[in-house]
């Protein structure tokens, strides 16, 4: 369990459905356009705080091993120590197409960014994640939620983060970091 030594935060991110990839062979000017939608459930919810060392509170052995590895990778990319304690409240099932890999990777980067007060913006964290190589749907559903149409990228310029043609931002609470003592959030 998390202790009272440091402030406790809560992070929540929605799962997503990625509905299609458009023009995968590059016959038009753009490749890998797509559309997707954020789902309220299942969701990833984590309570976390600074810690003297990495601590993971989960009974799922595979999740523990996955997170141990991913947290160390993300900490290396941010050039920080992985001194964070995580308590898993709920998770997105892995390997069934709901975006758990992207959500975990971006969540870990955001948590470490918050704990270490690095001040990196979403573009920097997305670049460091290495996600979004073909489509930006997983990234955009985490950042904005709702329904997303991704314009893809030019056939000769593959990038990590793609232009969006449409984002339905009617509900922008698809990821939040809550600080328990201040009752504020940032997204």
Short mmCIF file of C-alpha atoms in Angstrom, two decimals:
data_model
loop_
_atom_site.label_atom_id
_atom_site.label_comp_id
_atom_site.label_asym_id
_atom_site.label_seq_id
_atom_site.Cartn_x
_atom_site.Cartn_y
_atom_site.Cartn_z
CA UNK A 1 0.00 0.00 0.00
CA UNK A 2 1.01 3.58 -0.57
CA UNK A 3 2.08 5.51 2.50
CA UNK A 4 1.58 9.07 3.73
CA UNK A 5 5.21 10.11 3.41
CA UNK A 6 4.68 11.69 -0.03
CA UNK A 7 1.61 13.12 -1.78
CA UNK A 8 -0.56 10.49 -3.47
CA UNK A 9 -1.71 11.05 -7.04
CA UNK A 10 -4.25 9.23 -9.16
CA UNK A 11 -4.00 8.66 -12.92
CA UNK A 12 -6.82 7.42 -15.15
CA UNK A 13 -6.78 6.70 -18.89
CA UNK A 14 -9.46 5.23 -21.11
CA UNK A 15 -9.12 2.29 -23.47
CA UNK A 16 -9.76 2.75 -27.19
CA UNK A 17 -11.01 1.07 -30.33
CA UNK A 18 -8.93 1.54 -33.46
CA UNK A 19 -11.31 0.97 -36.35
CA UNK A 20 -9.20 0.99 -39.48
CA UNK A 21 -5.98 1.93 -41.24
CA UNK A 22 -6.51 3.77 -44.52
CA UNK A 23 -4.18 3.38 -47.52
CA UNK A 24 -1.53 1.14 -46.01
CA UNK A 25 0.28 0.72 -49.35
CA UNK A 26 0.73 4.44 -50.03
CA UNK A 27 -1.24 4.69 -53.29
CA UNK A 28 -2.40 8.20 -52.33
CA UNK A 29 -0.40 11.10 -50.90
CA UNK A 30 -1.01 9.93 -47.33
CA UNK A 31 -0.57 6.61 -45.52
CA UNK A 32 -2.00 5.11 -42.35
CA UNK A 33 -4.90 7.44 -41.87
CA UNK A 34 -7.32 5.97 -39.38
CA UNK A 35 -10.19 6.52 -37.03
CA UNK A 36 -10.81 5.51 -33.47
CA UNK A 37 -12.84 6.17 -30.38
CA UNK A 38 -12.04 6.35 -26.66
CA UNK A 39 -14.01 4.05 -24.35
CA UNK A 40 -14.92 4.80 -20.75
CA UNK A 41 -14.36 1.18 -19.71
CA UNK A 42 -12.23 -0.76 -19.34
CA UNK A 43 -9.85 1.88 -18.08
CA UNK A 44 -6.40 2.15 -16.60
CA UNK A 45 -6.41 3.63 -13.12
CA UNK A 46 -3.34 3.98 -10.95
CA UNK A 47 -2.56 5.55 -7.59
CA UNK A 48 1.07 6.62 -7.34
CA UNK A 49 3.59 8.58 -5.35
CA UNK A 50 7.29 9.30 -5.08
CA UNK A 51 9.20 6.53 -3.31
CA UNK A 52 12.77 5.73 -2.26
CA UNK A 53 12.76 2.85 -4.75
CA UNK A 54 10.47 1.25 -7.32
CA UNK A 55 7.45 -0.39 -5.64
CA UNK A 56 4.60 -2.09 -7.50
CA UNK A 57 1.42 -3.18 -5.80
CA UNK A 58 -0.32 -5.79 -7.91
CA UNK A 59 -1.03 -9.50 -7.51
CA UNK A 60 -0.72 -10.09 -11.27
CA UNK A 61 2.76 -11.56 -11.83
CA UNK A 62 2.79 -10.83 -15.58
CA UNK A 63 1.70 -7.24 -15.02
CA UNK A 64 4.37 -6.86 -12.33
CA UNK A 65 7.09 -8.10 -14.71
CA UNK A 66 5.81 -5.94 -17.57
CA UNK A 67 5.64 -2.80 -15.42
CA UNK A 68 9.05 -3.38 -13.83
CA UNK A 69 10.62 -3.49 -17.28
CA UNK A 70 8.60 -0.59 -18.77
CA UNK A 71 9.17 1.72 -15.81
CA UNK A 72 12.93 1.18 -16.03
CA UNK A 73 12.88 1.82 -19.81
CA UNK A 74 10.84 5.00 -19.38
CA UNK A 75 13.02 6.22 -16.51
CA UNK A 76 16.11 5.71 -18.68
CA UNK A 77 14.51 7.69 -21.52
CA UNK A 78 13.69 10.53 -19.12
CA UNK A 79 17.11 10.21 -17.43
CA UNK A 80 15.60 9.87 -13.96
CA UNK A 81 15.57 7.21 -11.27
CA UNK A 82 12.47 4.98 -11.19
CA UNK A 83 11.68 5.98 -7.61
CA UNK A 84 7.93 5.61 -7.82
CA UNK A 85 5.34 3.50 -5.99
CA UNK A 86 2.36 2.32 -8.04
CA UNK A 87 -0.87 0.78 -6.85
CA UNK A 88 -2.98 -0.65 -9.67
CA UNK A 89 -6.69 0.10 -9.23
CA UNK A 90 -7.84 -1.13 -12.65
CA UNK A 91 -6.19 -2.02 -15.93
CA UNK A 92 -6.99 -2.47 -19.60
CA UNK A 93 -6.74 -6.12 -20.70
CA UNK A 94 -3.61 -6.74 -22.76
CA UNK A 95 -3.45 -8.05 -26.32
CA UNK A 96 -7.13 -7.71 -27.23
CA UNK A 97 -6.97 -4.47 -29.23
CA UNK A 98 -7.94 -1.90 -26.61
CA UNK A 99 -4.64 -0.01 -26.59
CA UNK A 100 -3.19 -1.15 -23.28
CA UNK A 101 0.43 -0.95 -24.51
CA UNK A 102 0.21 2.68 -25.61
CA UNK A 103 -1.78 3.69 -22.54
CA UNK A 104 0.72 2.06 -20.17
CA UNK A 105 3.75 3.54 -21.93
CA UNK A 106 2.33 7.07 -21.96
CA UNK A 107 0.98 6.70 -18.42
CA UNK A 108 4.39 5.70 -17.06
CA UNK A 109 6.09 8.61 -18.83
CA UNK A 110 3.46 11.03 -17.51
CA UNK A 111 3.77 9.68 -13.95
CA UNK A 112 7.56 9.95 -13.92
CA UNK A 113 7.32 13.41 -15.51
CA UNK A 114 4.95 14.46 -12.70
CA UNK A 115 6.93 12.88 -9.85
CA UNK A 116 10.22 14.39 -11.03
CA UNK A 117 8.61 17.71 -12.05
CA UNK A 118 10.35 17.64 -15.44
CA UNK A 119 7.77 19.83 -17.16
CA UNK A 120 7.81 17.92 -20.45
CA UNK A 121 4.81 18.54 -22.69
CA UNK A 122 2.71 15.89 -24.45
CA UNK A 123 4.72 16.16 -27.69
CA UNK A 124 7.99 15.39 -25.89
CA UNK A 125 6.48 12.50 -23.90
CA UNK A 126 4.87 11.07 -27.03
CA UNK A 127 8.18 11.19 -28.88
CA UNK A 128 9.94 9.47 -25.97
CA UNK A 129 7.25 6.76 -25.90
CA UNK A 130 8.11 5.49 -29.36
CA UNK A 131 4.39 4.88 -29.91
CA UNK A 132 2.31 6.06 -32.86
CA UNK A 133 4.57 4.73 -35.61
CA UNK A 134 1.69 3.88 -37.95
CA UNK A 135 -1.31 5.62 -36.41
CA UNK A 136 -1.85 8.31 -33.81
CA UNK A 137 -5.19 6.95 -32.56
CA UNK A 138 -3.85 5.51 -29.29
CA UNK A 139 -2.01 8.72 -28.50
CA UNK A 140 -4.88 11.05 -29.40
CA UNK A 141 -7.53 9.03 -27.54
CA UNK A 142 -5.39 9.21 -24.40
CA UNK A 143 -4.80 12.95 -24.77
CA UNK A 144 -8.22 14.08 -25.99
CA UNK A 145 -10.73 11.22 -25.80
CA UNK A 146 -13.82 11.10 -27.97
CA UNK A 147 -13.89 10.26 -31.67
CA UNK A 148 -10.68 10.80 -33.66
CA UNK A 149 -9.94 10.88 -37.39
CA UNK A 150 -6.20 10.71 -38.00
CA UNK A 151 -4.98 12.18 -41.31
CA UNK A 152 -2.00 9.84 -41.49
CA UNK A 153 1.32 11.02 -42.87
CA UNK A 154 2.83 11.73 -46.26
CA UNK A 155 4.12 8.62 -47.98
CA UNK A 156 7.73 9.81 -47.91
CA UNK A 157 7.72 11.16 -44.33
CA UNK A 158 6.97 8.70 -41.55
CA UNK A 159 6.73 10.49 -38.20
CA UNK A 160 5.94 9.54 -34.63
CA UNK A 161 3.02 11.94 -34.10
CA UNK A 162 0.50 12.62 -36.83
CA UNK A 163 -1.81 15.46 -37.73
CA UNK A 164 -5.39 14.98 -36.69
CA UNK A 165 -8.17 15.96 -39.04
CA UNK A 166 -10.92 15.81 -36.41
CA UNK A 167 -11.00 15.50 -32.64
CA UNK A 168 -14.31 15.48 -30.79
CA UNK A 169 -13.33 17.19 -27.58
CA UNK A 170 -16.77 17.28 -25.98
CA UNK A 171 -15.44 15.28 -23.03
CA UNK A 172 -11.80 15.99 -22.20
CA UNK A 173 -11.38 13.94 -19.04
CA UNK A 174 -9.82 10.85 -20.55
CA UNK A 175 -6.62 11.14 -18.63
CA UNK A 176 -6.09 13.13 -15.50
CA UNK A 177 -3.50 13.33 -12.78
CA UNK A 178 -5.11 14.17 -9.47
CA UNK A 179 -3.14 15.37 -6.48
CA UNK A 180 -4.92 14.08 -3.38
CA UNK A 181 -4.05 16.94 -1.04
CA UNK A 182 -4.78 19.82 -3.40
CA UNK A 183 -7.85 18.38 -5.15
CA UNK A 184 -6.61 19.73 -8.47
CA UNK A 185 -5.89 18.03 -11.73
CA UNK A 186 -3.96 18.63 -14.89
CA UNK A 187 -4.51 17.19 -18.32
#
